[in-house]
Amino acid sequence: MDEQIVNKIIDRYLSITKITGEPNEGYKYDAINHFQQNWNIDDPQFAKMFKKSFAKTGNLLYQNSWGFISKSVDRFPEETREMFRKLYCEDIDLKDKINTFQQDSEKILVLLKDDLKVEKFNAQQDERTISVYLGFRHPDKYSLYKSSFFKEFCSEFNLDPKSSSKESYITLQEQLPKFNEVINLREDFVSAYRTFYPKPDWDDTNLMIQNLLYVGYRGDVKGIYNGILNSFTNNNLAIYFSYLDEIIEEFSIKKGTQKCVFNVSDNQLNFTIGQKYVWCLKSVNNHEIFKIISDGQFGEKSEKFDSSINSYLNHIKDLDLLDQKQKEIDLAIKEVIDKTVRSSYLKYNNPFIERMVFDKDFRTLILGLDFSKNTKTNYWIFQGNPKYYDIVGALNANVLSNWQVAAHKDKIKIGDKVILWMTGENSGCYGLAEVTSDVGIIDDNQEEIKFYKSDFNPNKDRTGIKIIENFSANPLLWKDLKLNSILSSLKVGNQGTNFTATKEQFDEILRISQLNQNKMNHPLNQILFGCPGSGKTYSTKKLAVEIIEDRKFGNTKKDRAEILKLYDQGIQNNQIKFTTFHQSMSYEDFIEGIKPSMKGDEEGDLSYEIQSGIFKTICTTAIENHSSVPSNNFEESWEALIEIVKSKISNAELLKIGSWEYGLSSKNSLKYSSLDTPSQYSFTITKQNISDTYQNKKARPSGAFQKDMQDIVGFMKSQFNLSEYKEDDPSENEKFSRNKYVLIIDEINRGNISAIFGELITLIEDDKRLGNDEKIEVILPYSKESFGVPPNLYIIGTMNTADRSVESLDTALRRRFSFTEMKSDPEVIRTAHENGGIIQESPNINLIELIDIINKRIELLVDKDHQIGHSYFIGVNSLADLKITFKNKIIPLLEEYFFGDFGKIGLVLGDQFVETNSAQDNKKILSKFKGYEDVDFLTDKKIYTFKDIEQMTANDFYSIYNDYNDQ
């Protein structure tokens, strides 16, 4: 632990006590003084002395702990005296002292149980209790200990809290010297502390440390330093708590009630009763809005609570509505209070917010703070070096969650905006982020550490970040950005990790990125993942066509028809290949291998030959069909032309091209000339004129004739092999971009990636493909051919999350692919379905509501990865279609998700689909067998069966979502 950690705790203590004043910890000094004045281990009346010495412990000892030790000293004083004699012996190791004391306590516990004639009685002489005994006797050596604040301390600063409380207390003791060392240097802290607690006759440094930690991690003051209220203006906070006072008074709500929860989450200040928001203040993009429960709808927007017929959460800006709608508000609050016994959200209660609700003096102090100073957003550049950290890999794997901070530590705060920058050959902006934590030591993210190319130092200050824009697939490079007048002054490229930026620069990068989103910049390797039926297969077809056509398509029926037509064309001309991975797929199937072959002669002999797999085949096709472009040698040809003219002039000659002879001007341009007679023209032909003519552009005016310039270009082609001009003469990499190819791999997660790709997994990386400086080619094991992956081949994979989660994928695959989640989206049906998602029956069946409620129930019972995709319902246009879909698709999926538990399927679909088989007498099924005694238990078993889908009515399907809304 370094001194920065101690200084941060000290600063936190000072900021808290500056607002709250004396933190009411003086009773500890009174208790220790009282102990020191009365303790005498040799006192003949040991029990009386003992109780008097510890008379002022207050809440420092658990009631059960004191109950045991007080009875122990009453009934077994000599045994207890001996226990404390060993505990207070400084010749014994701390760990051994604790062990011995606890073991002796257990021995006395046996005696006490027998003496008191009780069974349920515990010693509870834990580390907190023992720390009080030790801290009172030797306050200069031992600190008081409380596991809750010590665990938070260890968590914040990435210290090992140890697995047991005993070891944790010992760890705390080991940290005391560092605290002591820093405290002695902090005169500001000592001076402020002494205004509360004068120096006693004993060394109170360890008690200072305990108070530092306890005050620093008290839940009811955390909001002072953790920025929990920074998103809200003081005026709106005052309004919020003032109206909450009225609710508290009207309904006699007491502090500590288990019905209510007070907290802040996602920039929303909440008062919750049971599981319902009652009164909230929400901050979004520097705008704030209030939300209030009611049994009627009003305001800007209303959200209906599913569990009540007439209960809404209304969004309001006009606070006069609170008075106008008071009756409806009170009815809704009364309803939820009456129904609630204990809120299931109690674990989310925030003691700081609760204290502000019930302690109005404290609230006045807090609202006196100028939160507006903290609401100003700062803008930063966080810079990384690709030699030390693979930012692209971390972004693609979605694990980049913090950044090392070396400068501006005291200014970087939660909510600040960040430009993520990478230096090196491809320097530029690779993403935008938002700061999510204060600067300090952060817990290791093992997934992220993998992307460090040098040793990762966990003890350096870092700040948490949340990625809000990921440009890793198409970074905004410095060579382009520096041409922008707003971004040309970006403080990048210098040594360091953190630099200041401006809002204007951040917004400009965001604007450029949004413009680029309209371009077709597809990642070379991507995986679409989602639940069955979420549209992955169709999306791969759409992506493949968009890649090849280099244009976007919409989601209209006309677009879908064109996409399917172009996809079929792509299959026919071998620009698109499709395959499915499975457990038997091998390297030999995918890359190349030795396969049996029947000879074409009459004997039909069996032979073996090396055959290319689908991946090698499409790679070869992509390489062979790229547009090869001759290199542009205009510069060399022009220089050669000028040298010939100079050579001619040195020999008193001119160069004849076409109808004219040419010499040179003083600026090395061609000049119309004549050796025999003076030329009537004084015009020159510049290098730029010839370059424009070569590029088939209209040459800039110079007085020369266009035909003459064309003659010169023709001369350069015939004499110096000037290449034919190709527009946008491409680089080696760009030669492949003319014709694009797509390989679609369905169920990519079902194959053994290592076995299928083998050594070629590295070759699919963007910078390892052919045409790049870092390209890699390998010799294939069977054909012995050199092989590389071209940059004009795109790989699109799909995977069902119901089979396997993204997190469980092969790490090598995850690092090399971008991932796009395909969520079940019932709203797609609104545009893709011929009737807008409505099956016209009596009653009408709303497919959007049907899918939505089924998926909510599945997510509650299983998880979000096991849902029903919308694509199953796009072609469902009648009740008959719906029955077939349920019979062949939906019910089999549900049986798989719930492992045949028809009872849970009934919780999803309702009792119109699943029934308990009560018509059959179970007792008549089993054969008579007197040797088995638990027959009744077996025959009482409930047996669930599906009702006949063919007999279902529109009402049955309607009931799936209609019954839910009536609950």
mmCIF file of C-alpha atoms in Angstrom, residues 839-846 878-880 882-883 912 949-962:
data_model
loop_
_atom_site.group_PDB
_atom_site.id
_atom_site.type_symbol
_atom_site.label_atom_id
_atom_site.label_comp_id
_atom_site.label_asym_id
_atom_site.label_seq_id
_atom_site.Cartn_x
_atom_site.Cartn_y
_atom_site.Cartn_z
ATOM 1 C CA ILE A 839 -53.927 -11.624 -36.928
ATOM 2 C CA GLN A 840 -57.506 -10.678 -37.654
ATOM 3 C CA GLU A 841 -59.613 -13.026 -35.592
ATOM 4 C CA SER A 842 -62.175 -12.588 -32.864
ATOM 5 C CA PRO A 843 -60.506 -11.275 -30.827
ATOM 6 C CA ASN A 844 -57.559 -9.963 -32.855
ATOM 7 C CA ILE A 845 -54.198 -11.470 -31.883
ATOM 8 C CA ASN A 846 -51.382 -8.950 -31.466
ATOM 9 C CA SER A 878 -53.597 -16.492 -39.787
ATOM 10 C CA LEU A 879 -54.694 -18.489 -36.780
ATOM 11 C CA ALA A 880 -53.813 -21.678 -38.680
ATOM 12 C CA LEU A 882 -49.963 -19.468 -35.604
ATOM 13 C CA LYS A 883 -50.989 -22.976 -34.535
ATOM 14 C CA GLN A 912 -55.021 -22.452 -21.685
ATOM 15 C CA ILE A 949 -52.902 -27.101 -30.349
ATOM 16 C CA GLU A 950 -55.234 -27.887 -33.226
ATOM 17 C CA GLN A 951 -58.227 -27.215 -30.969
ATOM 18 C CA MET A 952 -56.927 -23.825 -29.806
ATOM 19 C CA THR A 953 -59.000 -20.725 -30.451
ATOM 20 C CA ALA A 954 -58.018 -17.101 -30.922
ATOM 21 C CA ASN A 955 -59.084 -16.513 -27.310
ATOM 22 C CA ASP A 956 -56.499 -19.033 -26.100
ATOM 23 C CA PHE A 957 -53.635 -17.199 -27.787
ATOM 24 C CA TYR A 958 -55.052 -13.840 -26.754
ATOM 25 C CA SER A 959 -55.034 -15.011 -23.141
ATOM 26 C CA ILE A 960 -51.234 -15.379 -23.162
ATOM 27 C CA TYR A 961 -50.751 -11.627 -22.933
ATOM 28 C CA ASN A 962 -54.197 -10.430 -21.926
#
